[in-house]
């Protein structure tokens, strides 16, 4: 499992935008797809809301292509 720190400079970032910002997906459509498929966890729980507000201190885990990446939002 890979861990990656992501720093945001705003109060929050939406989940689909975070996945694009972290270069885990190439488009918003791909982000929507993996979120709806239940491949994204927010603080240990499956999150299927692509517009979910992610704030500093949140932990997002994504499982794609047999790899798991954890984003620690700061």
PDB file of N, CA and C in Angstrom:
ATOM      1  N   UNK A   1       0.852  -1.182   0.000  1.00  0.00           N
ATOM      2  CA  UNK A   1       0.000   0.000   0.000  1.00  0.00           C
ATOM      3  C   UNK A   1       0.892   1.238   0.000  1.00  0.00           C
ATOM      4  N   UNK A   2       0.582   2.155  -0.880  1.00  0.00           N
ATOM      5  CA  UNK A   2       1.299   3.423  -0.962  1.00  0.00           C
ATOM      6  C   UNK A   2       0.572   4.480  -0.155  1.00  0.00           C
ATOM      7  N   UNK A   3       1.338   5.387   0.440  1.00  0.00           N
ATOM      8  CA  UNK A   3       0.751   6.497   1.172  1.00  0.00           C
ATOM      9  C   UNK A   3       1.278   7.783   0.561  1.00  0.00           C
ATOM     10  N   UNK A   4       0.392   8.741   0.409  1.00  0.00           N
ATOM     11  CA  UNK A   4       0.745   9.993  -0.252  1.00  0.00           C
ATOM     12  C   UNK A   4       0.124  11.146   0.521  1.00  0.00           C
ATOM     13  N   UNK A   5       0.921  12.113   0.893  1.00  0.00           N
ATOM     14  CA  UNK A   5       0.400  13.297   1.566  1.00  0.00           C
ATOM     15  C   UNK A   5      -0.067  14.316   0.541  1.00  0.00           C
ATOM     16  N   UNK A   6      -1.264  14.832   0.726  1.00  0.00           N
ATOM     17  CA  UNK A   6      -1.827  15.838  -0.170  1.00  0.00           C
ATOM     18  C   UNK A   6      -2.148  17.069   0.651  1.00  0.00           C
ATOM     19  N   UNK A   7      -1.599  18.199   0.255  1.00  0.00           N
ATOM     20  CA  UNK A   7      -1.863  19.432   0.983  1.00  0.00           C
ATOM     21  C   UNK A   7      -2.880  20.265   0.224  1.00  0.00           C
ATOM     22  N   UNK A   8      -3.918  20.695   0.933  1.00  0.00           N
ATOM     23  CA  UNK A   8      -4.901  21.584   0.328  1.00  0.00           C
ATOM     24  C   UNK A   8      -4.785  22.952   0.994  1.00  0.00           C
ATOM     25  N   UNK A   9      -5.075  23.984   0.230  1.00  0.00           N
ATOM     26  CA  UNK A   9      -4.937  25.340   0.754  1.00  0.00           C
ATOM     27  C   UNK A   9      -6.287  26.004   0.963  1.00  0.00           C
ATOM     28  N   UNK A  10      -7.350  25.229   0.793  1.00  0.00           N
ATOM     29  CA  UNK A  10      -8.699  25.728   0.987  1.00  0.00           C
ATOM     30  C   UNK A  10      -9.316  24.977   2.164  1.00  0.00           C
ATOM     31  N   UNK A  11     -10.509  25.383   2.568  1.00  0.00           N
ATOM     32  CA  UNK A  11     -11.180  24.733   3.697  1.00  0.00           C
ATOM     33  C   UNK A  11     -11.482  23.271   3.395  1.00  0.00           C
ATOM     34  N   UNK A  12     -11.824  22.983   2.145  1.00  0.00           N
ATOM     35  CA  UNK A  12     -12.141  21.616   1.748  1.00  0.00           C
ATOM     36  C   UNK A  12     -11.916  21.448   0.250  1.00  0.00           C
ATOM     37  N   UNK A  13     -11.927  20.199  -0.199  1.00  0.00           N
ATOM     38  CA  UNK A  13     -11.895  19.862  -1.616  1.00  0.00           C
ATOM     39  C   UNK A  13     -12.890  18.723  -1.818  1.00  0.00           C
ATOM     40  N   UNK A  14     -13.602  18.727  -2.906  1.00  0.00           N
ATOM     41  CA  UNK A  14     -14.561  17.659  -3.158  1.00  0.00           C
ATOM     42  C   UNK A  14     -13.809  16.383  -3.532  1.00  0.00           C
ATOM     43  N   UNK A  15     -14.388  15.260  -3.161  1.00  0.00           N
ATOM     44  CA  UNK A  15     -13.733  13.967  -3.342  1.00  0.00           C
ATOM     45  C   UNK A  15     -13.300  13.725  -4.776  1.00  0.00           C
ATOM     46  N   UNK A  16     -14.172  13.960  -5.740  1.00  0.00           N
ATOM     47  CA  UNK A  16     -13.778  13.703  -7.130  1.00  0.00           C
ATOM     48  C   UNK A  16     -12.631  14.606  -7.567  1.00  0.00           C
ATOM     49  N   UNK A  17     -12.617  15.839  -7.104  1.00  0.00           N
ATOM     50  CA  UNK A  17     -11.526  16.768  -7.427  1.00  0.00           C
ATOM     51  C   UNK A  17     -10.223  16.334  -6.769  1.00  0.00           C
ATOM     52  N   UNK A  18     -10.317  15.795  -5.560  1.00  0.00           N
ATOM     53  CA  UNK A  18      -9.123  15.309  -4.866  1.00  0.00           C
ATOM     54  C   UNK A  18      -8.476  14.170  -5.637  1.00  0.00           C
ATOM     55  N   UNK A  19      -9.278  13.265  -6.148  1.00  0.00           N
ATOM     56  CA  UNK A  19      -8.736  12.130  -6.900  1.00  0.00           C
ATOM     57  C   UNK A  19      -8.025  12.601  -8.166  1.00  0.00           C
ATOM     58  N   UNK A  20      -8.556  13.639  -8.809  1.00  0.00           N
ATOM     59  CA  UNK A  20      -7.890  14.204  -9.987  1.00  0.00           C
ATOM     60  C   UNK A  20      -6.617  14.942  -9.571  1.00  0.00           C
ATOM     61  N   UNK A  21      -6.704  15.733  -8.504  1.00  0.00           N
ATOM     62  CA  UNK A  21      -5.559  16.512  -8.007  1.00  0.00           C
ATOM     63  C   UNK A  21      -4.387  15.600  -7.643  1.00  0.00           C
ATOM     64  N   UNK A  22      -4.697  14.419  -7.103  1.00  0.00           N
ATOM     65  CA  UNK A  22      -3.662  13.469  -6.684  1.00  0.00           C
ATOM     66  C   UNK A  22      -3.187  12.585  -7.836  1.00  0.00           C
ATOM     67  N   UNK A  23      -3.686  12.835  -9.040  1.00  0.00           N
ATOM     68  CA  UNK A  23      -3.323  12.063 -10.239  1.00  0.00           C
ATOM     69  C   UNK A  23      -3.662  10.581 -10.134  1.00  0.00           C
ATOM     70  N   UNK A  24      -4.761  10.278  -9.431  1.00  0.00           N
ATOM     71  CA  UNK A  24      -5.197   8.890  -9.353  1.00  0.00           C
ATOM     72  C   UNK A  24      -6.159   8.552 -10.485  1.00  0.00           C
ATOM     73  N   UNK A  25      -6.796   9.562 -11.045  1.00  0.00           N
ATOM     74  CA  UNK A  25      -7.697   9.391 -12.190  1.00  0.00           C
ATOM     75  C   UNK A  25      -7.390  10.490 -13.199  1.00  0.00           C
ATOM     76  N   UNK A  26      -7.779  10.231 -14.441  1.00  0.00           N
ATOM     77  CA  UNK A  26      -7.497  11.207 -15.494  1.00  0.00           C
ATOM     78  C   UNK A  26      -8.647  12.171 -15.743  1.00  0.00           C
ATOM     79  N   UNK A  27      -9.850  11.795 -15.283  1.00  0.00           N
ATOM     80  CA  UNK A  27     -10.997  12.646 -15.562  1.00  0.00           C
ATOM     81  C   UNK A  27     -12.020  12.564 -14.439  1.00  0.00           C
ATOM     82  N   UNK A  28     -12.933  13.529 -14.447  1.00  0.00           N
ATOM     83  CA  UNK A  28     -14.023  13.521 -13.485  1.00  0.00           C
ATOM     84  C   UNK A  28     -14.935  12.327 -13.682  1.00  0.00           C
ATOM     85  N   UNK A  29     -15.093  11.896 -14.936  1.00  0.00           N
ATOM     86  CA  UNK A  29     -15.918  10.737 -15.226  1.00  0.00           C
ATOM     87  C   UNK A  29     -15.347   9.465 -14.621  1.00  0.00           C
ATOM     88  N   UNK A  30     -14.039   9.325 -14.697  1.00  0.00           N
ATOM     89  CA  UNK A  30     -13.383   8.160 -14.100  1.00  0.00           C
ATOM     90  C   UNK A  30     -13.492   8.211 -12.575  1.00  0.00           C
ATOM     91  N   UNK A  31     -13.358   9.408 -12.007  1.00  0.00           N
ATOM     92  CA  UNK A  31     -13.506   9.569 -10.555  1.00  0.00           C
ATOM     93  C   UNK A  31     -14.907   9.156 -10.132  1.00  0.00           C
ATOM     94  N   UNK A  32     -15.912   9.624 -10.866  1.00  0.00           N
ATOM     95  CA  UNK A  32     -17.301   9.280 -10.566  1.00  0.00           C
ATOM     96  C   UNK A  32     -17.503   7.770 -10.601  1.00  0.00           C
ATOM     97  N   UNK A  33     -16.929   7.131 -11.602  1.00  0.00           N
ATOM     98  CA  UNK A  33     -17.077   5.687 -11.777  1.00  0.00           C
ATOM     99  C   UNK A  33     -16.494   4.895 -10.600  1.00  0.00           C
ATOM    100  N   UNK A  34     -15.261   5.210 -10.205  1.00  0.00           N
ATOM    101  CA  UNK A  34     -14.659   4.418  -9.125  1.00  0.00           C
ATOM    102  C   UNK A  34     -15.306   4.715  -7.776  1.00  0.00           C
ATOM    103  N   UNK A  35     -15.797   5.944  -7.606  1.00  0.00           N
ATOM    104  CA  UNK A  35     -16.498   6.279  -6.365  1.00  0.00           C
ATOM    105  C   UNK A  35     -17.800   5.493  -6.281  1.00  0.00           C
ATOM    106  N   UNK A  36     -18.556   5.453  -7.381  1.00  0.00           N
ATOM    107  CA  UNK A  36     -19.826   4.731  -7.393  1.00  0.00           C
ATOM    108  C   UNK A  36     -19.634   3.220  -7.244  1.00  0.00           C
ATOM    109  N   UNK A  37     -18.492   2.709  -7.681  1.00  0.00           N
ATOM    110  CA  UNK A  37     -18.205   1.279  -7.574  1.00  0.00           C
ATOM    111  C   UNK A  37     -17.779   0.882  -6.158  1.00  0.00           C
ATOM    112  N   UNK A  38     -17.639   1.856  -5.265  1.00  0.00           N
ATOM    113  CA  UNK A  38     -17.263   1.557  -3.887  1.00  0.00           C
ATOM    114  C   UNK A  38     -15.784   1.293  -3.692  1.00  0.00           C
ATOM    115  N   UNK A  39     -14.952   1.828  -4.587  1.00  0.00           N
ATOM    116  CA  UNK A  39     -13.510   1.610  -4.507  1.00  0.00           C
ATOM    117  C   UNK A  39     -12.796   2.674  -3.674  1.00  0.00           C
ATOM    118  N   UNK A  40     -13.568   3.614  -3.134  1.00  0.00           N
ATOM    119  CA  UNK A  40     -12.988   4.724  -2.373  1.00  0.00           C
ATOM    120  C   UNK A  40     -13.513   4.683  -0.939  1.00  0.00           C
ATOM    121  N   UNK A  41     -12.583   4.762   0.002  1.00  0.00           N
ATOM    122  CA  UNK A  41     -12.940   4.792   1.422  1.00  0.00           C
ATOM    123  C   UNK A  41     -12.521   6.138   2.004  1.00  0.00           C
ATOM    124  N   UNK A  42     -13.377   6.699   2.827  1.00  0.00           N
ATOM    125  CA  UNK A  42     -13.083   7.943   3.536  1.00  0.00           C
ATOM    126  C   UNK A  42     -13.063   7.631   5.020  1.00  0.00           C
ATOM    127  N   UNK A  43     -11.920   7.822   5.635  1.00  0.00           N
ATOM    128  CA  UNK A  43     -11.741   7.547   7.066  1.00  0.00           C
ATOM    129  C   UNK A  43     -12.235   6.147   7.438  1.00  0.00           C
ATOM    130  N   UNK A  44     -11.894   5.172   6.567  1.00  0.00           N
ATOM    131  CA  UNK A  44     -12.189   3.771   6.853  1.00  0.00           C
ATOM    132  C   UNK A  44     -13.548   3.267   6.403  1.00  0.00           C
ATOM    133  N   UNK A  45     -14.400   4.123   5.853  1.00  0.00           N
ATOM    134  CA  UNK A  45     -15.730   3.708   5.409  1.00  0.00           C
ATOM    135  C   UNK A  45     -15.905   4.007   3.919  1.00  0.00           C
ATOM    136  N   UNK A  46     -16.612   3.120   3.224  1.00  0.00           N
ATOM    137  CA  UNK A  46     -16.875   3.334   1.808  1.00  0.00           C
ATOM    138  C   UNK A  46     -17.635   4.648   1.627  1.00  0.00           C
ATOM    139  N   UNK A  47     -17.189   5.439   0.670  1.00  0.00           N
ATOM    140  CA  UNK A  47     -17.852   6.714   0.365  1.00  0.00           C
ATOM    141  C   UNK A  47     -18.275   6.695  -1.099  1.00  0.00           C
ATOM    142  N   UNK A  48     -19.566   6.853  -1.346  1.00  0.00           N
ATOM    143  CA  UNK A  48     -20.079   6.846  -2.718  1.00  0.00           C
ATOM    144  C   UNK A  48     -20.591   8.223  -3.150  1.00  0.00           C
ATOM    145  N   UNK A  49     -20.251   9.252  -2.399  1.00  0.00           N
ATOM    146  CA  UNK A  49     -20.668  10.619  -2.734  1.00  0.00           C
ATOM    147  C   UNK A  49     -19.490  11.371  -3.347  1.00  0.00           C
ATOM    148  N   UNK A  50     -19.536  11.578  -4.657  1.00  0.00           N
ATOM    149  CA  UNK A  50     -18.384  12.211  -5.312  1.00  0.00           C
ATOM    150  C   UNK A  50     -18.198  13.663  -4.901  1.00  0.00           C
ATOM    151  N   UNK A  51     -19.244  14.310  -4.424  1.00  0.00           N
ATOM    152  CA  UNK A  51     -19.153  15.702  -3.989  1.00  0.00           C
ATOM    153  C   UNK A  51     -18.850  15.850  -2.509  1.00  0.00           C
ATOM    154  N   UNK A  52     -18.533  14.748  -1.835  1.00  0.00           N
ATOM    155  CA  UNK A  52     -18.238  14.779  -0.402  1.00  0.00           C
ATOM    156  C   UNK A  52     -17.076  15.745  -0.139  1.00  0.00           C
ATOM    157  N   UNK A  53     -17.231  16.582   0.852  1.00  0.00           N
ATOM    158  CA  UNK A  53     -16.195  17.559   1.183  1.00  0.00           C
ATOM    159  C   UNK A  53     -15.104  16.885   2.013  1.00  0.00           C
ATOM    160  N   UNK A  54     -13.891  16.947   1.512  1.00  0.00           N
ATOM    161  CA  UNK A  54     -12.739  16.370   2.183  1.00  0.00           C
ATOM    162  C   UNK A  54     -11.959  17.514   2.814  1.00  0.00           C
ATOM    163  N   UNK A  55     -11.690  17.367   4.100  1.00  0.00           N
ATOM    164  CA  UNK A  55     -10.997  18.424   4.853  1.00  0.00           C
ATOM    165  C   UNK A  55      -9.662  17.929   5.371  1.00  0.00           C
ATOM    166  N   UNK A  56      -8.851  18.855   5.818  1.00  0.00           N
ATOM    167  CA  UNK A  56      -7.570  18.514   6.418  1.00  0.00           C
ATOM    168  C   UNK A  56      -7.791  17.525   7.562  1.00  0.00           C
ATOM    169  N   UNK A  57      -6.988  16.473   7.602  1.00  0.00           N
ATOM    170  CA  UNK A  57      -7.118  15.453   8.633  1.00  0.00           C
ATOM    171  C   UNK A  57      -7.849  14.212   8.151  1.00  0.00           C
ATOM    172  N   UNK A  58      -8.527  14.305   6.997  1.00  0.00           N
ATOM    173  CA  UNK A  58      -9.220  13.147   6.444  1.00  0.00           C
ATOM    174  C   UNK A  58      -8.226  12.204   5.773  1.00  0.00           C
ATOM    175  N   UNK A  59      -8.610  10.944   5.703  1.00  0.00           N
ATOM    176  CA  UNK A  59      -7.796   9.920   5.065  1.00  0.00           C
ATOM    177  C   UNK A  59      -8.652   9.239   3.999  1.00  0.00           C
ATOM    178  N   UNK A  60      -8.191   9.291   2.758  1.00  0.00           N
ATOM    179  CA  UNK A  60      -8.907   8.695   1.635  1.00  0.00           C
ATOM    180  C   UNK A  60      -8.078   7.532   1.107  1.00  0.00           C
ATOM    181  N   UNK A  61      -8.700   6.358   0.982  1.00  0.00           N
ATOM    182  CA  UNK A  61      -8.019   5.177   0.461  1.00  0.00           C
ATOM    183  C   UNK A  61      -8.708   4.749  -0.823  1.00  0.00           C
ATOM    184  N   UNK A  62      -7.901   4.520  -1.847  1.00  0.00           N
ATOM    185  CA  UNK A  62      -8.419   4.152  -3.166  1.00  0.00           C
ATOM    186  C   UNK A  62      -7.773   2.851  -3.602  1.00  0.00           C
ATOM    187  N   UNK A  63      -8.597   1.908  -4.060  1.00  0.00           N
ATOM    188  CA  UNK A  63      -8.100   0.640  -4.589  1.00  0.00           C
ATOM    189  C   UNK A  63      -8.343   0.606  -6.089  1.00  0.00           C
ATOM    190  N   UNK A  64      -7.260   0.618  -6.858  1.00  0.00           N
ATOM    191  CA  UNK A  64      -7.343   0.617  -8.317  1.00  0.00           C
ATOM    192  C   UNK A  64      -6.312  -0.333  -8.901  1.00  0.00           C
ATOM    193  N   UNK A  65      -6.721  -1.122  -9.860  1.00  0.00           N
ATOM    194  CA  UNK A  65      -5.804  -1.986 -10.595  1.00  0.00           C
ATOM    195  C   UNK A  65      -4.919  -2.825  -9.677  1.00  0.00           C
ATOM    196  N   UNK A  66      -5.489  -3.339  -8.615  1.00  0.00           N
ATOM    197  CA  UNK A  66      -4.738  -4.184  -7.691  1.00  0.00           C
ATOM    198  C   UNK A  66      -3.817  -3.430  -6.747  1.00  0.00           C
ATOM    199  N   UNK A  67      -3.842  -2.110  -6.799  1.00  0.00           N
ATOM    200  CA  UNK A  67      -3.000  -1.289  -5.919  1.00  0.00           C
ATOM    201  C   UNK A  67      -3.887  -0.465  -5.000  1.00  0.00           C
ATOM    202  N   UNK A  68      -3.391  -0.231  -3.808  1.00  0.00           N
ATOM    203  CA  UNK A  68      -4.112   0.603  -2.852  1.00  0.00           C
ATOM    204  C   UNK A  68      -3.260   1.826  -2.534  1.00  0.00           C
ATOM    205  N   UNK A  69      -3.875   2.996  -2.634  1.00  0.00           N
ATOM    206  CA  UNK A  69      -3.184   4.245  -2.345  1.00  0.00           C
ATOM    207  C   UNK A  69      -3.959   4.969  -1.253  1.00  0.00           C
ATOM    208  N   UNK A  70      -3.255   5.427  -0.227  1.00  0.00           N
ATOM    209  CA  UNK A  70      -3.866   6.190   0.834  1.00  0.00           C
ATOM    210  C   UNK A  70      -3.424   7.646   0.715  1.00  0.00           C
ATOM    211  N   UNK A  71      -4.405   8.548   0.722  1.00  0.00           N
ATOM    212  CA  UNK A  71      -4.132   9.975   0.674  1.00  0.00           C
ATOM    213  C   UNK A  71      -4.388  10.573   2.054  1.00  0.00           C
ATOM    214  N   UNK A  72      -3.347  11.121   2.653  1.00  0.00           N
ATOM    215  CA  UNK A  72      -3.480  11.816   3.928  1.00  0.00           C
ATOM    216  C   UNK A  72      -3.592  13.301   3.604  1.00  0.00           C
ATOM    217  N   UNK A  73      -4.766  13.854   3.841  1.00  0.00           N
ATOM    218  CA  UNK A  73      -5.033  15.247   3.486  1.00  0.00           C
ATOM    219  C   UNK A  73      -4.579  16.151   4.627  1.00  0.00           C
ATOM    220  N   UNK A  74      -3.779  17.157   4.270  1.00  0.00           N
ATOM    221  CA  UNK A  74      -3.226  18.068   5.267  1.00  0.00           C
ATOM    222  C   UNK A  74      -3.619  19.476   4.941  1.00  0.00           C
TER     223      UNK A  74
END
